[in-house]
mmCIF file of C-alpha atoms in Angstrom:
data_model
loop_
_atom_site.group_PDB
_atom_site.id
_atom_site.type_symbol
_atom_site.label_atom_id
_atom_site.label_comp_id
_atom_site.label_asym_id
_atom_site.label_seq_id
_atom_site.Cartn_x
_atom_site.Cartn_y
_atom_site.Cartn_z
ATOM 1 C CA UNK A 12 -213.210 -14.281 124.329
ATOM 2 C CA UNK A 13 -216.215 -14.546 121.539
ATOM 3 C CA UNK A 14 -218.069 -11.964 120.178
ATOM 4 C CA UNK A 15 -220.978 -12.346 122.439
ATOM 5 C CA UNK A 16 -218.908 -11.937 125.388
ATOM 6 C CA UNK A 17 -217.422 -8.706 124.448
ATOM 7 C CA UNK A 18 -220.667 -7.287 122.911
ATOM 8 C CA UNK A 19 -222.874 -8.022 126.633
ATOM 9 C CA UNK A 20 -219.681 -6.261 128.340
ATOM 10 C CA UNK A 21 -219.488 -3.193 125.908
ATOM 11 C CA UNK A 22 -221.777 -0.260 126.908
ATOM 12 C CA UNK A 23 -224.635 0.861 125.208
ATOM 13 C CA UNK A 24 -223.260 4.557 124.636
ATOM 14 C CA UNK A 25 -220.330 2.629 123.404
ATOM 15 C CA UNK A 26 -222.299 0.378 120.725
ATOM 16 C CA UNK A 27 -223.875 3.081 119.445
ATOM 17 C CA UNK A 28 -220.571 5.315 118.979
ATOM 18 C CA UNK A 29 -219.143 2.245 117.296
ATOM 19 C CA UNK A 30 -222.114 1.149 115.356
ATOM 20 C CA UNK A 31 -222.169 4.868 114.306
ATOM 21 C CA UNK A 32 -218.552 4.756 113.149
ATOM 22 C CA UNK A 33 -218.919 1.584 111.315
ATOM 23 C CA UNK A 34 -221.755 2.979 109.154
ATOM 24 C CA UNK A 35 -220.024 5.884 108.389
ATOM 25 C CA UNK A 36 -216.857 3.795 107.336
ATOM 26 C CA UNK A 37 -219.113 1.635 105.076
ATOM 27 C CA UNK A 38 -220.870 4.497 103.419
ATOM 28 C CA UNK A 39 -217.222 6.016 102.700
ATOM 29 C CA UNK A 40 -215.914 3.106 101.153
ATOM 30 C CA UNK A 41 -218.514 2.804 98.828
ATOM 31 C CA UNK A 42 -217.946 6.080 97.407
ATOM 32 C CA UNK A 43 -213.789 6.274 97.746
ATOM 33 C CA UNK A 44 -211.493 3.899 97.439
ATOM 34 C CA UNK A 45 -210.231 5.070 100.758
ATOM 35 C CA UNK A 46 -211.360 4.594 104.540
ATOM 36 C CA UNK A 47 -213.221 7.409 106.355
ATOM 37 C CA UNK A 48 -209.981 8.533 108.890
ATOM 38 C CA UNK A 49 -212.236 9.621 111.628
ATOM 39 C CA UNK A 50 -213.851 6.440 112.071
ATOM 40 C CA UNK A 51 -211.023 4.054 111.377
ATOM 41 C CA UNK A 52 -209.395 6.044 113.905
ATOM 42 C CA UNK A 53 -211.886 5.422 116.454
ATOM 43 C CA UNK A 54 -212.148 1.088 115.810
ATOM 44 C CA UNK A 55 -208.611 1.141 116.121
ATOM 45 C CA UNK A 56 -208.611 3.002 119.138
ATOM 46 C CA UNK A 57 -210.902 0.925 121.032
ATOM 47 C CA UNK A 58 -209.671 -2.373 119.539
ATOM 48 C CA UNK A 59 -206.656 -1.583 121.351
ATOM 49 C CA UNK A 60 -208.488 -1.046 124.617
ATOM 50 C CA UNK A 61 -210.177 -4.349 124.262
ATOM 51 C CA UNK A 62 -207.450 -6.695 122.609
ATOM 52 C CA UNK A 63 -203.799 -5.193 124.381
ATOM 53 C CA UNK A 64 -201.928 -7.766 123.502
ATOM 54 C CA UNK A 65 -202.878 -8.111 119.518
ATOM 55 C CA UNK A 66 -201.174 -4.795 118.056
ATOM 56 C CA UNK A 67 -202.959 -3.778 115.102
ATOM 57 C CA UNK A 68 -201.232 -0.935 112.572
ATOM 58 C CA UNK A 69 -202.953 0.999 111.124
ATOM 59 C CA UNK A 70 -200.345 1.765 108.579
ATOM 60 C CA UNK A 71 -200.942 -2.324 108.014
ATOM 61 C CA UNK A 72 -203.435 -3.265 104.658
ATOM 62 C CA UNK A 73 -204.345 -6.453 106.386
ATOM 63 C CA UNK A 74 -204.805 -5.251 109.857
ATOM 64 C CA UNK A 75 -207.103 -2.140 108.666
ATOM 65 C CA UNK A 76 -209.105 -4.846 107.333
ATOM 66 C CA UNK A 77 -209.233 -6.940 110.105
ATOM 67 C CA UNK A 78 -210.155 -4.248 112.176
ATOM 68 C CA UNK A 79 -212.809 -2.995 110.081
ATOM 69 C CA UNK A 80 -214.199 -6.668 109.586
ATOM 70 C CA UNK A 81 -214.585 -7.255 113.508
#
């Protein structure tokens, strides 16, 4: 599954929670050397619900990264 598949399939209340979440991240990191909990908390949560069978930790360096990236 691409990118463009899972983006026409996502709802729009759902983009804009996530976009949301993302921006909030990015304006965290930029002041802390840390990520914003609330909204890591929330891509990992709903990276689970679309990719179930790639477990992501968020304990994990590379996989808060890879999570954050996507």
């Amino acid at each position: 599954m691409n990118f463009q598949e899972i983006a026409n399939n996502y709802a729009k209340t759902k983009r804009k929670m996530m976009t949301d979440a993302v921006i909030k991240n990015k304006n965290h990191t930029k002041n802390f050397p840390t990520y914003q909990a609330e909204s890591l908390g929330l891509m990992f949560a709903e990276w689970h619900l679309l990719f179930p069978q790639h477990k992501q930790d968020m304990k994990c360096t590379s996989c808060r990264a890879a999570v954050c990236k996507f």
